JSON list of C-alpha atoms in Angstrom, two decimals:
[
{"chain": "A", "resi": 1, "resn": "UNK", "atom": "CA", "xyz": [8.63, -8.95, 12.30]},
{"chain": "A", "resi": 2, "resn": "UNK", "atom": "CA", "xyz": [6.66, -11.28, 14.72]},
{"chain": "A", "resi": 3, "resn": "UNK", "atom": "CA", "xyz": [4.89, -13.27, 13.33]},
{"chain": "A", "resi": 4, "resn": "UNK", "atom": "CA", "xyz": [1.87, -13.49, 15.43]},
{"chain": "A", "resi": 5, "resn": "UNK", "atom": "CA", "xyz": [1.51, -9.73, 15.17]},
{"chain": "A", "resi": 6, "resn": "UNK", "atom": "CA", "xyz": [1.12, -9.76, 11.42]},
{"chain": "A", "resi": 7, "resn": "UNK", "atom": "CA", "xyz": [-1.16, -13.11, 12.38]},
{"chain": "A", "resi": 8, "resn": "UNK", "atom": "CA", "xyz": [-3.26, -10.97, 14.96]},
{"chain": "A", "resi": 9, "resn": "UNK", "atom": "CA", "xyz": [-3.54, -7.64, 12.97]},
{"chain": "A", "resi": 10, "resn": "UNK", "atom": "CA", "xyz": [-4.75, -9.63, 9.55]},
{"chain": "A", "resi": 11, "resn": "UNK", "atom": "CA", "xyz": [-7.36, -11.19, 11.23]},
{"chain": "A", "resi": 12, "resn": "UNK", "atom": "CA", "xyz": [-9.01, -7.89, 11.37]},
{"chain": "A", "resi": 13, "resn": "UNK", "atom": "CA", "xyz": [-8.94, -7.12, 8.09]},
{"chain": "A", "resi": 14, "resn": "UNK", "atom": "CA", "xyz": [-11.72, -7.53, 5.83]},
{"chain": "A", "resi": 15, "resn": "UNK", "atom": "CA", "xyz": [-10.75, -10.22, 3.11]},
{"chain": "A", "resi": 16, "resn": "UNK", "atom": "CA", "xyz": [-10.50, -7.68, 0.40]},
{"chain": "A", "resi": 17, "resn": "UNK", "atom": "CA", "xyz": [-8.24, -5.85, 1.78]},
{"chain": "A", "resi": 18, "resn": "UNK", "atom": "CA", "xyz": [-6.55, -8.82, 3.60]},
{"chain": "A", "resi": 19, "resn": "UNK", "atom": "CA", "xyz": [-5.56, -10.16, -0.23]},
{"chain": "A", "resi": 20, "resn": "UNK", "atom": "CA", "xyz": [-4.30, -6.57, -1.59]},
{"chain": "A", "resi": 21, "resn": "UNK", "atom": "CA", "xyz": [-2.10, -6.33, 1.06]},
{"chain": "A", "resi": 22, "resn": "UNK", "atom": "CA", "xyz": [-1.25, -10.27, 0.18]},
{"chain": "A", "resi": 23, "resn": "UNK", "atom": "CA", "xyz": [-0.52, -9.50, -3.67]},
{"chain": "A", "resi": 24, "resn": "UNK", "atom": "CA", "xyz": [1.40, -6.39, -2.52]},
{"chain": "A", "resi": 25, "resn": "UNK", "atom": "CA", "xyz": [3.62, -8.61, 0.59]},
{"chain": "A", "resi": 26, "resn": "UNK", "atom": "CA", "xyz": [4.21, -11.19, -2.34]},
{"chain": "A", "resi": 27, "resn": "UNK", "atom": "CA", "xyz": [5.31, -8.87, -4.95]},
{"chain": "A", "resi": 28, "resn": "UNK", "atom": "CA", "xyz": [7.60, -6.87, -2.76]},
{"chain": "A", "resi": 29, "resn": "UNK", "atom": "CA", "xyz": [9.33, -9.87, -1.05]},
{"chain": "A", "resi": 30, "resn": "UNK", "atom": "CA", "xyz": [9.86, -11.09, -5.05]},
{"chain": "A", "resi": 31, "resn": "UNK", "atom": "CA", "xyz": [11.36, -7.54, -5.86]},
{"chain": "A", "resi": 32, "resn": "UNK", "atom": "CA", "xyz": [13.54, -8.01, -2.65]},
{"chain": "A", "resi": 33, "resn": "UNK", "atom": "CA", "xyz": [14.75, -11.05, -3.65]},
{"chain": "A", "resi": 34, "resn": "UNK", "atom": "CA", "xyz": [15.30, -9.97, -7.50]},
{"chain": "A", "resi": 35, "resn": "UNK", "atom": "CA", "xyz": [17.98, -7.21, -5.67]},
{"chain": "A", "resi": 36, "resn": "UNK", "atom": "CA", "xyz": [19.07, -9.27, -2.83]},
{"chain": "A", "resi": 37, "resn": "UNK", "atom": "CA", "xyz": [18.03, -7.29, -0.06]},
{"chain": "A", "resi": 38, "resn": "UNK", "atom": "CA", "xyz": [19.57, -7.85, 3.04]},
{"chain": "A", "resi": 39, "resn": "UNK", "atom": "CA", "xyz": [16.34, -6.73, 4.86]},
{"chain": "A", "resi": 40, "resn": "UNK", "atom": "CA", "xyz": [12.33, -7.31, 4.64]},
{"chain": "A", "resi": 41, "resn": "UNK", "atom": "CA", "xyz": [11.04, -4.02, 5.29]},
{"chain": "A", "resi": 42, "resn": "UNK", "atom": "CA", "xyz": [9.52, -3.62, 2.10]},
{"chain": "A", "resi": 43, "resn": "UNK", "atom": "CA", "xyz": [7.36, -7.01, 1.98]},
{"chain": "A", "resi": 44, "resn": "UNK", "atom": "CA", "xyz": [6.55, -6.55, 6.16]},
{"chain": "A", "resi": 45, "resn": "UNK", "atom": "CA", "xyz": [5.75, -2.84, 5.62]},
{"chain": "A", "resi": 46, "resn": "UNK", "atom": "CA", "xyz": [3.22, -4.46, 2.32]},
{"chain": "A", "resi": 47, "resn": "UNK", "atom": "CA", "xyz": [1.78, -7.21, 4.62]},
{"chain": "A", "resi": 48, "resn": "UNK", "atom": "CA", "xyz": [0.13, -4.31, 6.69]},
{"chain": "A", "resi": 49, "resn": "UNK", "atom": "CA", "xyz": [0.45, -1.22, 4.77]},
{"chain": "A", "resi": 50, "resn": "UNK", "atom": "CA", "xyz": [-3.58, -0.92, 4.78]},
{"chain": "A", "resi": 51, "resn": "UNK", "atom": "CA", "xyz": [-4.48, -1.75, 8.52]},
{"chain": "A", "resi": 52, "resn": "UNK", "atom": "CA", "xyz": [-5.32, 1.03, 9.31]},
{"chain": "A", "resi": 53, "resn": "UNK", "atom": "CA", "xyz": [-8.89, 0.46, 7.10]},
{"chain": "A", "resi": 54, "resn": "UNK", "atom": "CA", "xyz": [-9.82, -1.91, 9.75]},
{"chain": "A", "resi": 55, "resn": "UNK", "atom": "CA", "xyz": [-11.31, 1.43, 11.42]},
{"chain": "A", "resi": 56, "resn": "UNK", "atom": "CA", "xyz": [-13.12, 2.54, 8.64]},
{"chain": "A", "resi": 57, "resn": "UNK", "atom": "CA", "xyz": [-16.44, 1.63, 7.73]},
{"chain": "A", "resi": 58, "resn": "UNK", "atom": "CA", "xyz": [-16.66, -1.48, 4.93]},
{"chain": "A", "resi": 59, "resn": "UNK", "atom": "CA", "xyz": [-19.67, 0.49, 3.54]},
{"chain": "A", "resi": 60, "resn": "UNK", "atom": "CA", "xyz": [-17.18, 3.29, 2.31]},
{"chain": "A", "resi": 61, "resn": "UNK", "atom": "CA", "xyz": [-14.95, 1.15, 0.48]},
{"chain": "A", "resi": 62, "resn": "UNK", "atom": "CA", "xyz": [-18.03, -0.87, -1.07]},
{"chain": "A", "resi": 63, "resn": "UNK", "atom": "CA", "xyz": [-19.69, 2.12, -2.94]},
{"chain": "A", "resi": 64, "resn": "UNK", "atom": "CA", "xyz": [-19.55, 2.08, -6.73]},
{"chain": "A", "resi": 65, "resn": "UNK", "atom": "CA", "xyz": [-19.35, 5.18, -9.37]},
{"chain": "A", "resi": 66, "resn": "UNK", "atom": "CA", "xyz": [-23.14, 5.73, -9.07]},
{"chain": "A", "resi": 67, "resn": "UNK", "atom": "CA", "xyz": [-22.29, 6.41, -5.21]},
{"chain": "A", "resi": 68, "resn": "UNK", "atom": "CA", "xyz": [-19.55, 8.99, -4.60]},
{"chain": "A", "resi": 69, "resn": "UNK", "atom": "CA", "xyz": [-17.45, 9.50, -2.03]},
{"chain": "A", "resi": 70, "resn": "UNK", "atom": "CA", "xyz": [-18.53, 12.71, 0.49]},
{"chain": "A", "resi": 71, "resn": "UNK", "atom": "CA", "xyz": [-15.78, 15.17, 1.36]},
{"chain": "A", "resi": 72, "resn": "UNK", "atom": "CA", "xyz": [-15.43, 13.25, 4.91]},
{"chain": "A", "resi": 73, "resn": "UNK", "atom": "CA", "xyz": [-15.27, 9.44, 3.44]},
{"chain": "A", "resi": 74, "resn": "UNK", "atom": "CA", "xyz": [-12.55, 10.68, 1.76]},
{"chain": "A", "resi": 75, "resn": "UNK", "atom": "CA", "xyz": [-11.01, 12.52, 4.05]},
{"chain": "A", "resi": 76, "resn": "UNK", "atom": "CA", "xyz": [-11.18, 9.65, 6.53]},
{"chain": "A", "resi": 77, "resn": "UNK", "atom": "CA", "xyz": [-10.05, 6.77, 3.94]},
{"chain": "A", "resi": 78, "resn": "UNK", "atom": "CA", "xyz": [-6.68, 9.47, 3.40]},
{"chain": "A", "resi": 79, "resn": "UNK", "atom": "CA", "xyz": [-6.08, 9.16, 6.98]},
{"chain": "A", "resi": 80, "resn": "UNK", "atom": "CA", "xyz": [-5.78, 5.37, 6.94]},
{"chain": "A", "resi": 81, "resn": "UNK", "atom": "CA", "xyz": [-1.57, 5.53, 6.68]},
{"chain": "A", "resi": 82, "resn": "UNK", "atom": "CA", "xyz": [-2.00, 7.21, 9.90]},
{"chain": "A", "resi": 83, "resn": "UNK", "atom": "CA", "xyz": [-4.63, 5.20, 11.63]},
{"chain": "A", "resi": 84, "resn": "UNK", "atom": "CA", "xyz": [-2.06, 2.24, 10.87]},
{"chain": "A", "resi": 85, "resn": "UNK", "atom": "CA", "xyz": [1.35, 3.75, 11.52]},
{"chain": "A", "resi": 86, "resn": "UNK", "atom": "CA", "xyz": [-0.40, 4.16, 15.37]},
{"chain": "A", "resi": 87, "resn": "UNK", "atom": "CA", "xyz": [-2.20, 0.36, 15.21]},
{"chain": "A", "resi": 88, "resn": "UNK", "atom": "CA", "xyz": [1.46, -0.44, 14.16]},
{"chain": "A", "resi": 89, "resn": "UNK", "atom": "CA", "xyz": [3.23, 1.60, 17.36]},
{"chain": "A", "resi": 90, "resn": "UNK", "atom": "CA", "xyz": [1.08, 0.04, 19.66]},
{"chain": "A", "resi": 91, "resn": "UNK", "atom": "CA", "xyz": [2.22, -3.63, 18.62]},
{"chain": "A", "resi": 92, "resn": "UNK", "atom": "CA", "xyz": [5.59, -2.27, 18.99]},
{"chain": "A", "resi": 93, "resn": "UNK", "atom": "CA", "xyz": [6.29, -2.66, 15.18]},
{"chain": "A", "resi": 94, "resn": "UNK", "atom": "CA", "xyz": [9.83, -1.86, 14.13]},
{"chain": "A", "resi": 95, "resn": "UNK", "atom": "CA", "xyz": [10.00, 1.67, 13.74]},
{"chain": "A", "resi": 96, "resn": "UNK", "atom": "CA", "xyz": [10.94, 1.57, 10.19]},
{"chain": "A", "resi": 97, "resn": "UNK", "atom": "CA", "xyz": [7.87, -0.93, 8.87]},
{"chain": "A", "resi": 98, "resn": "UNK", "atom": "CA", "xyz": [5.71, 1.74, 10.87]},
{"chain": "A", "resi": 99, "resn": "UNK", "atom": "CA", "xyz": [7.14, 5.24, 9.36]},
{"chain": "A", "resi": 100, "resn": "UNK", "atom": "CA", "xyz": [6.89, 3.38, 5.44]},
{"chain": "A", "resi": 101, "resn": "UNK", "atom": "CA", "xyz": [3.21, 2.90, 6.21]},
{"chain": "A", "resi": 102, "resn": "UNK", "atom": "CA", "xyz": [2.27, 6.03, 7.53]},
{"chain": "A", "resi": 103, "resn": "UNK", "atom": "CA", "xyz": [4.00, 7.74, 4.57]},
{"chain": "A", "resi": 104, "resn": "UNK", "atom": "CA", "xyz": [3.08, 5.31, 1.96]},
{"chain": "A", "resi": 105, "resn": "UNK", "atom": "CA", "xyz": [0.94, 7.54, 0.24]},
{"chain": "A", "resi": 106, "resn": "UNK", "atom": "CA", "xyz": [3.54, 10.47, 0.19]},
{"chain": "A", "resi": 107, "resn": "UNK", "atom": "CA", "xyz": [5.88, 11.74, 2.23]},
{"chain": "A", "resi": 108, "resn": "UNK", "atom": "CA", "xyz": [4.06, 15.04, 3.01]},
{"chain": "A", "resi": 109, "resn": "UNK", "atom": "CA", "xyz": [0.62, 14.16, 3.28]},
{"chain": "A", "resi": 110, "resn": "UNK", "atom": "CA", "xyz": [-1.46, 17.69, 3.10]},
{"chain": "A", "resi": 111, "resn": "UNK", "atom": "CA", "xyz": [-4.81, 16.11, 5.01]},
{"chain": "A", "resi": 112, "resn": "UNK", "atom": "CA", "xyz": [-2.21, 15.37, 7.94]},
{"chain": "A", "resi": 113, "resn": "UNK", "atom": "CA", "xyz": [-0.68, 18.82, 8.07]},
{"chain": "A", "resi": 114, "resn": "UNK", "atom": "CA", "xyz": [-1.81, 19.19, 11.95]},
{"chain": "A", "resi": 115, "resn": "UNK", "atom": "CA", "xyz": [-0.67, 16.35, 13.01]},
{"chain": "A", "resi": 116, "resn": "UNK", "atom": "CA", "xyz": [2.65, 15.60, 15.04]},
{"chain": "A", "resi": 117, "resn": "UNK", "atom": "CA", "xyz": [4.48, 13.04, 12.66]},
{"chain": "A", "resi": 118, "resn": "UNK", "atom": "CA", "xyz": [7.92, 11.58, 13.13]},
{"chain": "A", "resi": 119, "resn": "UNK", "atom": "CA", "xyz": [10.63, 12.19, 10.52]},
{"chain": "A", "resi": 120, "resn": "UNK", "atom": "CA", "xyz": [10.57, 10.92, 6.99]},
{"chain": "A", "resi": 121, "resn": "UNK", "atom": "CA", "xyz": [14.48, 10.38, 6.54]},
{"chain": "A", "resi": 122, "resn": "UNK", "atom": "CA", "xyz": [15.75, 9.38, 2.84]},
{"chain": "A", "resi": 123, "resn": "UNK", "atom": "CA", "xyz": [15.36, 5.61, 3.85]},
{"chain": "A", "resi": 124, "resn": "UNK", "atom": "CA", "xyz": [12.23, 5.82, 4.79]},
{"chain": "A", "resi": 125, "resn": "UNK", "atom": "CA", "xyz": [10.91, 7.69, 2.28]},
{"chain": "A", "resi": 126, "resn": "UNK", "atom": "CA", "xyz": [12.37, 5.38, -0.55]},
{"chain": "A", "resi": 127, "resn": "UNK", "atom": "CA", "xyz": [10.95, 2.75, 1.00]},
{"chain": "A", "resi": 128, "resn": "UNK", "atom": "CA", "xyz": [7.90, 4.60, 1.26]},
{"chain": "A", "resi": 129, "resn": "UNK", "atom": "CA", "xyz": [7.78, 5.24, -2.54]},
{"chain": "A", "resi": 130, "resn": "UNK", "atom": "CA", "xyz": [8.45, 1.56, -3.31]},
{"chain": "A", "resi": 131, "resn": "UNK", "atom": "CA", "xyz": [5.18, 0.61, -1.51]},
{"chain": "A", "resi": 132, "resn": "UNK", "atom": "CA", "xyz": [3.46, 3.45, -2.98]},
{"chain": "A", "resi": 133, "resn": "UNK", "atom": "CA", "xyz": [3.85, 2.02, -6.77]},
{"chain": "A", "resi": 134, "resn": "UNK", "atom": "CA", "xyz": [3.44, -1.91, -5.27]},
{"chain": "A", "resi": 135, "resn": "UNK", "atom": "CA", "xyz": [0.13, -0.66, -4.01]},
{"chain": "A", "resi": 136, "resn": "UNK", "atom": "CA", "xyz": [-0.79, 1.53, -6.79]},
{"chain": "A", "resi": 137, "resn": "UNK", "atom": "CA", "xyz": [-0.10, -1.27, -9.21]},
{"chain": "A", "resi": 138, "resn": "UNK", "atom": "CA", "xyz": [-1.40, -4.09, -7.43]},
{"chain": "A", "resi": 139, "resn": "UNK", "atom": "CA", "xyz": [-4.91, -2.35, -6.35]},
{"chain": "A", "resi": 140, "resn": "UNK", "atom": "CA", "xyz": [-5.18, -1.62, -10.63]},
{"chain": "A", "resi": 141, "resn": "UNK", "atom": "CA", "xyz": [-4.94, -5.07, -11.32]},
{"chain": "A", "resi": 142, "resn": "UNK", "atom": "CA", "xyz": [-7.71, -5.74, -8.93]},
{"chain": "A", "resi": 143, "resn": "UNK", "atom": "CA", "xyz": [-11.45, -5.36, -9.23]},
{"chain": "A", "resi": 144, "resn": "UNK", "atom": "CA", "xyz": [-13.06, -2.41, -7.32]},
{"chain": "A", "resi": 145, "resn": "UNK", "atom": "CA", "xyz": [-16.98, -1.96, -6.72]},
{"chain": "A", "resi": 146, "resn": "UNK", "atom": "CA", "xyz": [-16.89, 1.44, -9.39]},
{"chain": "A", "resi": 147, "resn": "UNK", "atom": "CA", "xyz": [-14.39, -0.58, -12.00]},
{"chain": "A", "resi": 148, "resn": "UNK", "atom": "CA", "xyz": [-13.27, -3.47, -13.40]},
{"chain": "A", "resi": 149, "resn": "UNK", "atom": "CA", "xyz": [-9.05, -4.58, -13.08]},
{"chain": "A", "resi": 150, "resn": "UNK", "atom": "CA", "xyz": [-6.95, -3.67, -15.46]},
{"chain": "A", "resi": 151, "resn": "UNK", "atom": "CA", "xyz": [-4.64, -5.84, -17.30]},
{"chain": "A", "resi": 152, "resn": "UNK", "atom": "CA", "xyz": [-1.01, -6.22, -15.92]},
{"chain": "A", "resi": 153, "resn": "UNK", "atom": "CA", "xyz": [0.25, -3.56, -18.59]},
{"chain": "A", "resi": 154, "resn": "UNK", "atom": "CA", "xyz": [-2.36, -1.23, -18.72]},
{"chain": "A", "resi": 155, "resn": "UNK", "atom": "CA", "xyz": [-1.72, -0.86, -14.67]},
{"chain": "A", "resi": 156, "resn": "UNK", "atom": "CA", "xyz": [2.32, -0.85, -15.70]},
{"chain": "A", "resi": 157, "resn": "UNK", "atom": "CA", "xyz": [1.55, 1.84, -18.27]},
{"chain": "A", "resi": 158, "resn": "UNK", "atom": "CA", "xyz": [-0.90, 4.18, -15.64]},
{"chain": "A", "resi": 159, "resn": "UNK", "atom": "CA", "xyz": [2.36, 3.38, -13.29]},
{"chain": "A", "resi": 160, "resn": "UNK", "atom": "CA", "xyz": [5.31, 5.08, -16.08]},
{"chain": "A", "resi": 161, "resn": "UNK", "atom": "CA", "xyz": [3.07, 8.00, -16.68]},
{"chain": "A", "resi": 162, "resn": "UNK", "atom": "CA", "xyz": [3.03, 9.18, -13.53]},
{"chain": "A", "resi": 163, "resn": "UNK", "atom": "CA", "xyz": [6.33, 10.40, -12.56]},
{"chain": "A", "resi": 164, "resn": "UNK", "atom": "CA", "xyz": [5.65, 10.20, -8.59]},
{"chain": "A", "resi": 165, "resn": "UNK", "atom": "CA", "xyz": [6.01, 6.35, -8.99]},
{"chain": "A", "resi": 166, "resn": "UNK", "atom": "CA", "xyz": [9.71, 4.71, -8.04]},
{"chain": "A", "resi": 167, "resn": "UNK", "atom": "CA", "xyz": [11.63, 3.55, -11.56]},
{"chain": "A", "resi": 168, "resn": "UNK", "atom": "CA", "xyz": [13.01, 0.58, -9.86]},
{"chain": "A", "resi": 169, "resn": "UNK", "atom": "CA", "xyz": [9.42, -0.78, -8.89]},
{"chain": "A", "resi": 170, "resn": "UNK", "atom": "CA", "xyz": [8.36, -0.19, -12.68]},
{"chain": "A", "resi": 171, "resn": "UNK", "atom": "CA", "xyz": [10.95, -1.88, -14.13]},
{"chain": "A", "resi": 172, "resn": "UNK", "atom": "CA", "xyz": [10.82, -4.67, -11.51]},
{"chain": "A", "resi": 173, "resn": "UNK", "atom": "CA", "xyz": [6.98, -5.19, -12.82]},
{"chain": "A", "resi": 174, "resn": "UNK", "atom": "CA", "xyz": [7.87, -4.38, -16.77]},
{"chain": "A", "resi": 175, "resn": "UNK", "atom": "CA", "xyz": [10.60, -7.66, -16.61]},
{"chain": "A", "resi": 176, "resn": "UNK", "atom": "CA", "xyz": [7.76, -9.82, -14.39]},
{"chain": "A", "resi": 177, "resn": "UNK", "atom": "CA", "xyz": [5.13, -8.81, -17.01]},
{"chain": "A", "resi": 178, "resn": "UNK", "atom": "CA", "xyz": [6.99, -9.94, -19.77]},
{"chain": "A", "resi": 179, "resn": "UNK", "atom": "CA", "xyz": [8.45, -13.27, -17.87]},
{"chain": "A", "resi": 180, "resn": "UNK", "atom": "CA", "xyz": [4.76, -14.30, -17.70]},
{"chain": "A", "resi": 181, "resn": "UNK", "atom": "CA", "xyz": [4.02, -13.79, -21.66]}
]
């Protein structure tokens, strides 16, 4: 992927969600290397898999448990995958790196029903599912404004017990974990 794309579309980002979508780039390109992927689709698709918060208002991500989320913050923070698959298009992102960020919060997405979306093809959507458990993980074991981060395997254990999560990703994390101990 260019390089002064990713450089151009970070730079928007607000630093919180600039260094998610660091952890999540830096875990996936480990994973790829761990199987010896022959592509970076994962870790380029993790660099930018949240752009499309960049046109959502800072003030909705900021509130804590005392200040819930209305029906429309949350419908517009579920159509960030979509905001960003188009921010992506427009750059002239490979189409791959675009589709895995549009569906990386499912492959079906019910609050995008009306919308004209491209294909999810098996590829795509295992890609997809990889990303979905890097972000998932990596946005437990980091502090919100309504919580505090969980430790590596309490996130690993919220991960196994949901069975919409990808078993490689789980048991790339479970051998990191214990590496570090």
């Amino acid at each position: 992927m260019d390089i002064r794309v990713v450089d151009k579309l970070c730079r928007k980002m607000d630093s919180d969600t600039l260094r998610h979508c660091a952890i999540a780039a830096k875990l996936a390109k480990e994973y790829e290397k761990t199987i010896k992927a022959t592509d970076s689709v994962l870790s380029d698709a993790a660099q930018l898999h949240d752009i499309g918060k960049i046109y959502i208002s800072n003030r909705i991500f900021l509130k804590n448990e005392d200040q819930p989320l209305t029906e429309l913050e949350n419908q517009l923070i579920h159509l960030h995958p979509y905001i960003g698959y188009e921010i992506l298009k427009e750059e002239n992102v490979e189409d791959i790196i675009c589709k895995v960020v549009l569906y990386h919060h499912g492959t079906n997405p019910p609050h995008l029903a009306l919308a004209d979306l491209p294909e999810c093809d098996d590829t795509t959507a295992e890609y997809a599912n990889k990303l979905f458990s890097i972000d998932v993980y990596t946005a437990l074991i980091e502090p919100r404004p309504y919580r505090n981060a969980y430790k590596k395997h309490e996130a690993l254990k919220i991960l196994k017990e949901d069975t919409r999560h990808n078993i490689d990703i789980i048991n790339f994390i479970e051998k990191r974990i214990y590496r570090e101990i």
